[in-house]
Short mmCIF file of C-alpha atoms in Angstrom, two decimals:
data_model
loop_
_atom_site.label_atom_id
_atom_site.label_comp_id
_atom_site.label_asym_id
_atom_site.label_seq_id
_atom_site.Cartn_x
_atom_site.Cartn_y
_atom_site.Cartn_z
CA UNK A 1 35.90 175.57 -130.73
CA UNK A 2 38.29 178.44 -130.09
CA UNK A 3 39.53 180.55 -133.02
CA UNK A 4 43.16 179.83 -132.11
CA UNK A 5 42.49 176.06 -132.27
CA UNK A 6 40.86 176.41 -135.72
CA UNK A 7 43.89 178.33 -136.99
CA UNK A 8 46.24 175.59 -135.79
CA UNK A 9 44.13 172.90 -137.50
CA UNK A 10 44.07 174.85 -140.79
CA UNK A 11 47.81 175.48 -140.50
CA UNK A 12 48.47 171.79 -139.97
CA UNK A 13 46.34 170.87 -142.99
CA UNK A 14 48.22 173.39 -145.18
CA UNK A 15 51.59 172.08 -143.94
CA UNK A 16 50.64 168.46 -144.69
CA UNK A 17 49.31 169.52 -148.12
CA UNK A 18 52.51 171.42 -148.95
CA UNK A 19 54.67 168.51 -147.80
CA UNK A 20 52.63 166.13 -149.93
CA UNK A 21 52.99 168.45 -152.92
CA UNK A 22 56.79 168.45 -152.56
CA UNK A 23 56.76 164.65 -152.88
CA UNK A 24 54.22 164.69 -155.74
CA UNK A 25 56.11 163.31 -158.76
CA UNK A 26 54.77 165.80 -161.37
CA UNK A 27 55.63 168.69 -159.03
CA UNK A 28 59.17 167.35 -158.53
CA UNK A 29 59.64 167.14 -162.28
CA UNK A 30 58.36 170.69 -162.66
CA UNK A 31 60.95 171.93 -160.13
CA UNK A 32 63.72 170.12 -162.03
CA UNK A 33 62.95 171.91 -165.32
CA UNK A 34 65.67 174.57 -165.79
CA UNK A 35 64.86 178.26 -166.20
CA UNK A 36 67.39 178.56 -169.04
CA UNK A 37 68.43 176.11 -171.75
CA UNK A 38 71.44 176.62 -174.01
CA UNK A 39 71.86 174.30 -176.97
CA UNK A 40 73.87 174.29 -180.20
CA UNK A 41 72.27 174.50 -183.63
CA UNK A 42 71.42 171.02 -184.91
CA UNK A 43 71.29 169.51 -181.41
CA UNK A 44 68.30 168.41 -179.33
CA UNK A 45 67.51 168.93 -175.65
CA UNK A 46 65.04 166.59 -173.92
CA UNK A 47 63.05 167.49 -170.78
CA UNK A 48 61.48 164.68 -168.81
CA UNK A 49 57.99 165.59 -167.64
CA UNK A 50 54.86 164.31 -165.97
CA UNK A 51 51.90 163.68 -168.29
CA UNK A 52 49.84 166.81 -167.41
CA UNK A 53 52.68 169.26 -168.23
CA UNK A 54 52.71 170.71 -171.74
CA UNK A 55 54.79 173.38 -173.50
CA UNK A 56 54.16 176.20 -175.95
CA UNK A 57 56.70 178.37 -177.80
CA UNK A 58 56.51 182.16 -177.88
CA UNK A 59 57.64 182.42 -181.50
CA UNK A 60 60.05 185.32 -181.95
CA UNK A 61 61.79 183.33 -184.69
CA UNK A 62 62.20 179.80 -185.94
CA UNK A 63 65.21 178.98 -183.75
CA UNK A 64 63.49 176.02 -182.05
CA UNK A 65 60.71 173.51 -182.56
CA UNK A 66 59.06 171.15 -180.06
CA UNK A 67 58.11 167.51 -180.12
CA UNK A 68 55.94 166.48 -177.19
CA UNK A 69 55.63 162.90 -176.02
CA UNK A 70 53.70 161.59 -173.02
CA UNK A 71 56.71 161.77 -170.68
CA UNK A 72 59.10 164.14 -172.46
CA UNK A 73 59.43 167.36 -174.44
CA UNK A 74 62.19 167.45 -177.09
CA UNK A 75 63.52 170.88 -178.05
CA UNK A 76 65.17 170.88 -181.50
CA UNK A 77 67.62 173.73 -182.20
CA UNK A 78 67.03 174.83 -185.80
CA UNK A 79 68.66 178.24 -186.07
CA UNK A 80 70.81 180.54 -183.96
CA UNK A 81 68.64 182.81 -181.80
CA UNK A 82 66.59 183.11 -178.64
CA UNK A 83 63.05 182.03 -177.77
CA UNK A 84 60.82 181.47 -174.75
CA UNK A 85 59.04 178.23 -173.98
CA UNK A 86 56.00 178.41 -171.69
CA UNK A 87 55.29 175.34 -169.56
CA UNK A 88 51.60 174.76 -168.83
CA UNK A 89 49.90 172.65 -166.17
CA UNK A 90 46.21 171.83 -166.87
CA UNK A 91 46.15 174.71 -169.37
CA UNK A 92 47.55 177.24 -166.88
CA UNK A 93 51.01 178.83 -167.61
CA UNK A 94 53.30 177.91 -164.70
CA UNK A 95 56.87 178.47 -165.92
CA UNK A 96 58.88 180.25 -168.60
CA UNK A 97 62.01 178.59 -169.95
CA UNK A 98 64.40 180.78 -171.96
CA UNK A 99 66.00 178.87 -174.84
CA UNK A 100 69.25 180.14 -176.38
CA UNK A 101 70.44 178.46 -179.58
CA UNK A 102 74.16 178.93 -180.25
CA UNK A 103 75.86 178.66 -183.63
CA UNK A 104 76.97 175.21 -184.71
CA UNK A 105 80.41 174.52 -183.26
CA UNK A 106 82.76 171.56 -183.57
CA UNK A 107 86.40 170.81 -182.74
CA UNK A 108 88.74 167.94 -183.51
CA UNK A 109 89.53 165.79 -180.44
CA UNK A 110 93.18 165.13 -179.61
CA UNK A 111 94.64 162.28 -177.57
CA UNK A 112 98.19 162.61 -178.93
CA UNK A 113 101.15 162.57 -176.57
CA UNK A 114 102.97 165.91 -176.76
CA UNK A 115 106.22 167.29 -175.44
CA UNK A 116 105.95 170.68 -173.76
CA UNK A 117 108.62 173.34 -173.31
CA UNK A 118 107.80 176.56 -171.45
CA UNK A 119 109.99 179.64 -171.44
CA UNK A 120 109.42 181.90 -168.45
CA UNK A 121 109.05 185.67 -168.33
CA UNK A 122 112.56 186.52 -167.12
CA UNK A 123 114.39 183.91 -165.01
CA UNK A 124 112.72 182.06 -162.16
CA UNK A 125 114.31 181.83 -158.70
CA UNK A 126 114.00 178.22 -157.54
CA UNK A 127 116.27 178.25 -154.49
CA UNK A 128 119.01 179.94 -152.42
CA UNK A 129 122.58 178.80 -151.90
CA UNK A 130 125.30 180.05 -149.55
CA UNK A 131 128.54 181.56 -150.81
CA UNK A 132 131.51 180.64 -148.58
CA UNK A 133 133.12 184.11 -148.27
CA UNK A 134 136.04 185.31 -146.16
CA UNK A 135 133.43 186.68 -143.70
CA UNK A 136 131.42 183.46 -143.53
CA UNK A 137 128.60 181.84 -145.49
CA UNK A 138 126.14 184.29 -147.05
CA UNK A 139 123.46 184.30 -149.74
CA UNK A 140 123.51 187.64 -151.63
CA UNK A 141 120.06 186.89 -153.04
CA UNK A 142 118.56 186.24 -149.62
CA UNK A 143 120.19 189.40 -148.23
CA UNK A 144 118.56 191.34 -151.11
CA UNK A 145 115.12 190.04 -150.09
CA UNK A 146 114.64 187.79 -153.10
CA UNK A 147 112.42 184.76 -152.45
CA UNK A 148 111.86 181.40 -154.10
CA UNK A 149 109.23 181.87 -156.80
CA UNK A 150 110.34 185.41 -157.65
CA UNK A 151 111.14 186.25 -161.27
CA UNK A 152 114.13 188.40 -162.24
CA UNK A 153 112.95 190.55 -165.17
CA UNK A 154 115.60 193.33 -165.34
CA UNK A 155 119.20 193.91 -164.25
CA UNK A 156 120.67 197.43 -164.47
CA UNK A 157 117.86 198.51 -166.80
CA UNK A 158 118.32 195.61 -169.24
CA UNK A 159 115.55 193.09 -169.83
CA UNK A 160 116.45 189.54 -168.79
CA UNK A 161 115.07 186.73 -170.99
CA UNK A 162 117.29 183.75 -170.18
CA UNK A 163 119.92 182.49 -167.76
CA UNK A 164 122.83 183.36 -170.05
CA UNK A 165 121.78 187.04 -169.86
CA UNK A 166 122.57 187.12 -166.13
CA UNK A 167 126.20 185.97 -165.86
CA UNK A 168 127.95 188.99 -167.53
CA UNK A 169 126.21 191.42 -165.15
CA UNK A 170 127.21 189.35 -162.11
CA UNK A 171 130.91 189.20 -162.94
CA UNK A 172 131.16 192.89 -163.89
CA UNK A 173 129.38 194.02 -160.72
CA UNK A 174 131.52 191.74 -158.54
CA UNK A 175 134.78 193.00 -160.02
CA UNK A 176 133.70 196.64 -159.72
CA UNK A 177 132.26 196.19 -156.25
CA UNK A 178 128.96 197.68 -157.41
CA UNK A 179 125.52 196.25 -156.53
CA UNK A 180 123.12 195.13 -159.23
CA UNK A 181 119.88 197.08 -159.63
CA UNK A 182 117.30 194.32 -160.04
CA UNK A 183 113.61 194.39 -160.95
CA UNK A 184 111.77 191.46 -159.39
CA UNK A 185 108.28 190.23 -160.26
CA UNK A 186 106.30 188.60 -157.46
CA UNK A 187 102.64 187.56 -157.12
CA UNK A 188 102.00 190.72 -155.08
CA UNK A 189 103.56 192.93 -157.79
CA UNK A 190 106.93 194.23 -158.99
CA UNK A 191 109.64 195.75 -156.82
CA UNK A 192 113.31 196.79 -157.09
CA UNK A 193 116.23 195.71 -154.95
CA UNK A 194 120.00 195.91 -154.91
CA UNK A 195 122.11 192.72 -154.89
CA UNK A 196 125.86 192.65 -154.34
CA UNK A 197 127.48 189.48 -155.83
CA UNK A 198 130.02 187.63 -153.65
CA UNK A 199 132.66 185.02 -154.41
CA UNK A 200 133.76 181.84 -152.64
CA UNK A 201 137.13 181.73 -150.93
CA UNK A 202 139.76 180.57 -153.41
CA UNK A 203 137.54 181.21 -156.45
CA UNK A 204 137.40 184.06 -158.94
CA UNK A 205 133.74 183.66 -159.99
CA UNK A 206 131.17 185.94 -158.36
CA UNK A 207 127.78 184.49 -157.44
CA UNK A 208 124.22 185.64 -156.78
CA UNK A 209 123.49 183.05 -154.10
CA UNK A 210 120.44 182.02 -156.12
CA UNK A 211 119.43 178.98 -158.13
CA UNK A 212 117.65 180.16 -161.27
CA UNK A 213 115.89 178.57 -164.25
CA UNK A 214 114.51 179.95 -167.49
CA UNK A 215 112.50 177.05 -168.91
CA UNK A 216 110.61 173.90 -167.99
CA UNK A 217 109.84 170.76 -169.99
CA UNK A 218 107.50 167.80 -169.68
CA UNK A 219 104.88 165.75 -171.46
CA UNK A 220 101.10 165.80 -171.60
CA UNK A 221 98.16 165.06 -173.88
CA UNK A 222 96.49 167.15 -176.57
CA UNK A 223 92.80 167.81 -175.86
CA UNK A 224 91.35 169.58 -178.90
CA UNK A 225 92.15 171.56 -182.06
CA UNK A 226 89.89 174.12 -183.71
CA UNK A 227 90.00 173.37 -187.48
CA UNK A 228 89.21 177.02 -188.33
CA UNK A 229 91.52 179.07 -186.12
CA UNK A 230 94.15 176.33 -185.51
CA UNK A 231 93.92 177.13 -181.80
CA UNK A 232 94.40 174.19 -179.45
CA UNK A 233 94.10 173.28 -175.78
CA UNK A 234 96.03 170.62 -173.85
CA UNK A 235 96.70 169.25 -170.34
CA UNK A 236 93.53 170.59 -168.67
CA UNK A 237 95.47 172.01 -165.70
CA UNK A 238 98.15 174.60 -164.99
CA UNK A 239 101.86 173.73 -165.24
CA UNK A 240 103.63 174.58 -161.98
CA UNK A 241 107.35 174.70 -161.33
CA UNK A 242 108.61 171.49 -159.76
CA UNK A 243 110.64 173.37 -157.13
CA UNK A 244 108.51 176.42 -156.26
CA UNK A 245 105.15 174.61 -156.78
CA UNK A 246 103.85 177.89 -158.26
CA UNK A 247 102.30 178.33 -161.74
CA UNK A 248 104.90 179.15 -164.35
CA UNK A 249 104.46 182.63 -165.86
CA UNK A 250 104.87 181.97 -169.58
CA UNK A 251 106.66 184.25 -171.99
CA UNK A 252 106.38 181.73 -174.79
CA UNK A 253 106.79 178.02 -175.38
CA UNK A 254 106.60 175.21 -177.89
CA UNK A 255 104.97 171.82 -178.26
CA UNK A 256 106.50 168.89 -180.15
CA UNK A 257 105.42 165.34 -180.84
CA UNK A 258 106.42 162.79 -178.23
CA UNK A 259 106.57 159.00 -177.99
CA UNK A 260 105.58 156.98 -174.91
CA UNK A 261 108.42 154.57 -174.14
CA UNK A 262 107.02 152.84 -171.04
CA UNK A 263 104.47 153.12 -168.22
CA UNK A 264 105.10 153.16 -164.51
CA UNK A 265 101.88 151.57 -163.27
CA UNK A 266 99.95 153.41 -160.57
CA UNK A 267 98.89 151.92 -157.23
CA UNK A 268 97.19 153.19 -154.07
CA UNK A 269 99.25 156.06 -152.66
CA UNK A 270 101.66 156.03 -155.62
CA UNK A 271 100.41 157.62 -158.87
CA UNK A 272 101.90 156.12 -162.00
CA UNK A 273 103.55 157.95 -164.87
CA UNK A 274 103.98 157.85 -168.62
CA UNK A 275 107.66 157.82 -169.57
CA UNK A 276 108.13 159.49 -172.92
CA UNK A 277 110.71 161.17 -175.11
CA UNK A 278 110.44 164.08 -177.50
CA UNK A 279 110.36 163.14 -181.18
CA UNK A 280 113.83 162.71 -182.62
CA UNK A 281 113.46 165.58 -185.08
CA UNK A 282 112.25 167.94 -182.30
CA UNK A 283 109.93 169.49 -184.88
CA UNK A 284 107.87 172.29 -183.32
CA UNK A 285 104.19 171.69 -184.10
CA UNK A 286 102.76 174.66 -182.19
CA UNK A 287 103.43 177.53 -179.82
CA UNK A 288 102.33 178.13 -176.23
CA UNK A 289 101.04 181.57 -175.28
CA UNK A 290 99.05 180.77 -172.15
CA UNK A 291 99.44 178.60 -169.05
CA UNK A 292 96.23 178.76 -167.04
CA UNK A 293 94.31 176.67 -164.45
CA UNK A 294 92.57 175.03 -167.44
CA UNK A 295 95.69 173.98 -169.38
CA UNK A 296 98.11 175.29 -171.96
CA UNK A 297 96.95 177.06 -175.10
CA UNK A 298 98.32 178.39 -178.37
CA UNK A 299 98.22 177.77 -182.12
CA UNK A 300 99.34 174.82 -184.22
CA UNK A 301 101.52 175.24 -187.27
CA UNK A 302 101.41 171.56 -188.22
CA UNK A 303 98.46 169.23 -188.65
CA UNK A 304 98.09 166.68 -185.85
CA UNK A 305 95.99 163.56 -186.42
CA UNK A 306 95.06 160.91 -183.86
CA UNK A 307 94.21 158.28 -186.47
CA UNK A 308 90.93 157.12 -184.92
CA UNK A 309 88.77 160.24 -184.56
CA UNK A 310 90.01 162.97 -186.88
CA UNK A 311 86.67 164.50 -187.85
CA UNK A 312 85.29 167.50 -185.93
CA UNK A 313 82.92 166.60 -183.07
CA UNK A 314 80.25 168.73 -181.40
CA UNK A 315 80.89 169.74 -177.80
CA UNK A 316 78.74 169.51 -174.68
CA UNK A 317 78.30 172.42 -172.29
CA UNK A 318 78.82 171.70 -168.59
CA UNK A 319 75.07 171.38 -167.99
CA UNK A 320 74.73 168.83 -170.81
CA UNK A 321 77.24 166.33 -169.43
CA UNK A 322 75.62 163.42 -167.61
CA UNK A 323 76.66 160.58 -165.37
CA UNK A 324 77.33 157.33 -167.21
CA UNK A 325 79.63 155.66 -169.75
CA UNK A 326 82.17 157.66 -171.77
CA UNK A 327 85.55 157.19 -173.44
CA UNK A 328 88.94 158.86 -173.27
CA UNK A 329 91.52 159.13 -176.05
CA UNK A 330 95.13 158.72 -174.98
CA UNK A 331 98.50 157.10 -175.79
CA UNK A 332 99.97 154.27 -173.71
CA UNK A 333 102.36 152.82 -176.30
CA UNK A 334 104.62 154.64 -178.78
CA UNK A 335 102.49 157.29 -180.50
CA UNK A 336 99.30 155.27 -181.07
CA UNK A 337 96.13 156.99 -179.86
CA UNK A 338 93.53 154.55 -178.49
CA UNK A 339 90.01 154.87 -177.05
CA UNK A 340 89.37 153.47 -173.56
CA UNK A 341 86.13 153.10 -171.58
CA UNK A 342 85.52 155.21 -168.47
CA UNK A 343 82.54 156.13 -166.30
CA UNK A 344 81.56 159.72 -165.46
CA UNK A 345 80.73 159.19 -161.79
CA UNK A 346 79.55 162.74 -161.12
CA UNK A 347 79.35 166.05 -162.99
CA UNK A 348 78.65 169.61 -161.85
CA UNK A 349 76.73 171.96 -164.22
CA UNK A 350 78.98 174.96 -163.56
CA UNK A 351 77.80 178.50 -164.40
CA UNK A 352 81.28 180.02 -164.22
CA UNK A 353 84.73 178.70 -165.18
CA UNK A 354 85.97 176.29 -162.50
CA UNK A 355 88.23 173.26 -162.39
CA UNK A 356 87.27 169.77 -161.20
CA UNK A 357 83.88 169.70 -162.90
CA UNK A 358 83.72 165.91 -163.17
CA UNK A 359 84.75 162.81 -161.28
CA UNK A 360 85.69 159.97 -163.63
CA UNK A 361 86.62 156.31 -163.16
CA UNK A 362 88.56 154.09 -165.57
CA UNK A 363 86.59 150.92 -166.33
CA UNK A 364 88.50 149.60 -169.36
CA UNK A 365 90.25 146.30 -168.41
CA UNK A 366 93.02 146.89 -170.98
CA UNK A 367 93.89 150.34 -169.61
CA UNK A 368 93.69 149.16 -165.99
CA UNK A 369 96.07 146.31 -166.79
CA UNK A 370 98.51 148.63 -168.57
CA UNK A 371 98.49 151.70 -166.29
CA UNK A 372 96.44 150.91 -163.19
CA UNK A 373 94.14 153.80 -164.13
CA UNK A 374 95.02 157.47 -164.55
CA UNK A 375 98.75 158.26 -164.63
CA UNK A 376 100.84 161.41 -164.93
CA UNK A 377 101.15 162.41 -168.59
CA UNK A 378 97.52 161.44 -169.24
CA UNK A 379 96.34 164.94 -168.29
CA UNK A 380 94.50 166.50 -171.22
CA UNK A 381 93.15 163.22 -172.59
CA UNK A 382 89.82 164.18 -174.20
CA UNK A 383 86.61 162.75 -172.73
CA UNK A 384 83.98 161.72 -175.31
CA UNK A 385 80.34 161.04 -174.40
CA UNK A 386 77.50 160.33 -176.84
CA UNK A 387 79.61 161.49 -179.77
CA UNK A 388 80.45 164.83 -178.13
CA UNK A 389 83.66 166.21 -176.64
CA UNK A 390 82.73 166.97 -173.02
CA UNK A 391 86.03 167.58 -171.21
CA UNK A 392 89.53 166.42 -170.38
CA UNK A 393 91.26 164.30 -167.72
CA UNK A 394 93.14 166.50 -165.23
CA UNK A 395 94.10 164.80 -161.95
CA UNK A 396 94.32 161.33 -160.42
CA UNK A 397 93.17 160.45 -156.90
CA UNK A 398 96.37 159.48 -155.07
CA UNK A 399 94.61 156.83 -152.97
CA UNK A 400 92.63 155.44 -155.93
CA UNK A 401 94.49 155.64 -159.26
CA UNK A 402 91.46 154.25 -161.13
CA UNK A 403 89.66 157.55 -160.50
CA UNK A 404 90.29 161.25 -160.86
CA UNK A 405 88.97 164.63 -161.92
CA UNK A 406 88.00 166.04 -165.28
CA UNK A 407 87.47 169.62 -166.47
CA UNK A 408 84.56 170.68 -168.68
CA UNK A 409 85.56 171.46 -172.29
CA UNK A 410 83.51 174.68 -172.11
CA UNK A 411 86.14 176.32 -169.88
CA UNK A 412 89.13 175.10 -171.90
CA UNK A 413 87.61 176.62 -175.05
CA UNK A 414 87.06 179.87 -173.19
CA UNK A 415 90.73 180.03 -172.12
CA UNK A 416 91.85 179.19 -175.67
CA UNK A 417 90.18 182.40 -176.80
CA UNK A 418 87.39 180.58 -178.65
CA UNK A 419 84.05 182.29 -177.97
CA UNK A 420 81.17 179.88 -178.51
CA UNK A 421 78.64 182.31 -177.02
CA UNK A 422 76.71 185.26 -178.39
CA UNK A 423 78.16 187.57 -175.74
CA UNK A 424 81.47 187.77 -173.81
CA UNK A 425 81.99 185.14 -171.09
CA UNK A 426 81.70 186.25 -167.49
CA UNK A 427 84.89 185.70 -165.52
CA UNK A 428 84.98 183.96 -162.19
CA UNK A 429 86.34 186.15 -159.43
#
């Protein structure tokens, strides 16, 4: 038999053997064992295994202990610290798993309906309008190169905080025939421009030719509160301006209690909505200092209770969330927080902060009857699974209001300035 033929036969045997190994159940389970495990003190992490696989701990400290069953290895987190776990197959070391035990951490879940008021940095340009001058229709703002979504931060060297700051400059400049020196903030950076106000025929008021706004208001749902720092997170997604569709750059803001007055039920192609009003006393219960892709964040100055789950709960990291039953806390009538059944259809164990980490589906008959599923205003509703806070509702699927996205609580805590890790979080680019 030729040497080349023998090589081909041996190669074929090796290929068949390797293919068989890939489908060998113990080998598949070995591949599924993670290289790194992060768990909170007091919690347990279970690894499913084939019978021949065993584990040993390289004891640097007493941070973990193991309990080995025939088809599983349970890692108990005893103390904060790091250890290595060596996986063995038939007495031969085959894999090292690094185990990081984080300090015990718990937050209080929300579910309350809240009213939100955001104050922008400067005044936001939301549109252009034409001034009917003696020389024809013109927009001074458009002529000056100002675009929708721009933010006016200074006029003639004076900082602009609100709409009422603008009018005196406009009238004075118009009467004197002098242009305004304006500082404009845009996504690409700041720039300066000159704008000459004009007035309509037959009128005495000078105009910018711009529609501007200095605040935005709406409703949402509280997600969590840290009982130690009083920091909170809500909504689970960024607040964008209704006209420009761009994220609102926040100078400051406030949250107040709100009451749900009625529900516009969702249907395919038509997302529903919670209709709510701010509490009659307009009492400010917290501030807003950040509006990010993961929600709004700040500090509470008043205690908020949901009435059904007011004790601190442990959290789950993104790699600890699993597919299966869960609950959400939200308000569908007045200010009463209720728990409703959902299903986590899929979950992504994200290594870096990212939105849309889960797909969820409402399964609770009572909630489906009341709302049709996920509706606007439900964003931020905390998701609870196995007694842990795992995330928040963020978006509804337009063509299927029973389903939508959720964000992992890990990233909301990070944006709230709550560091649950031993080292600084890496930022996504």
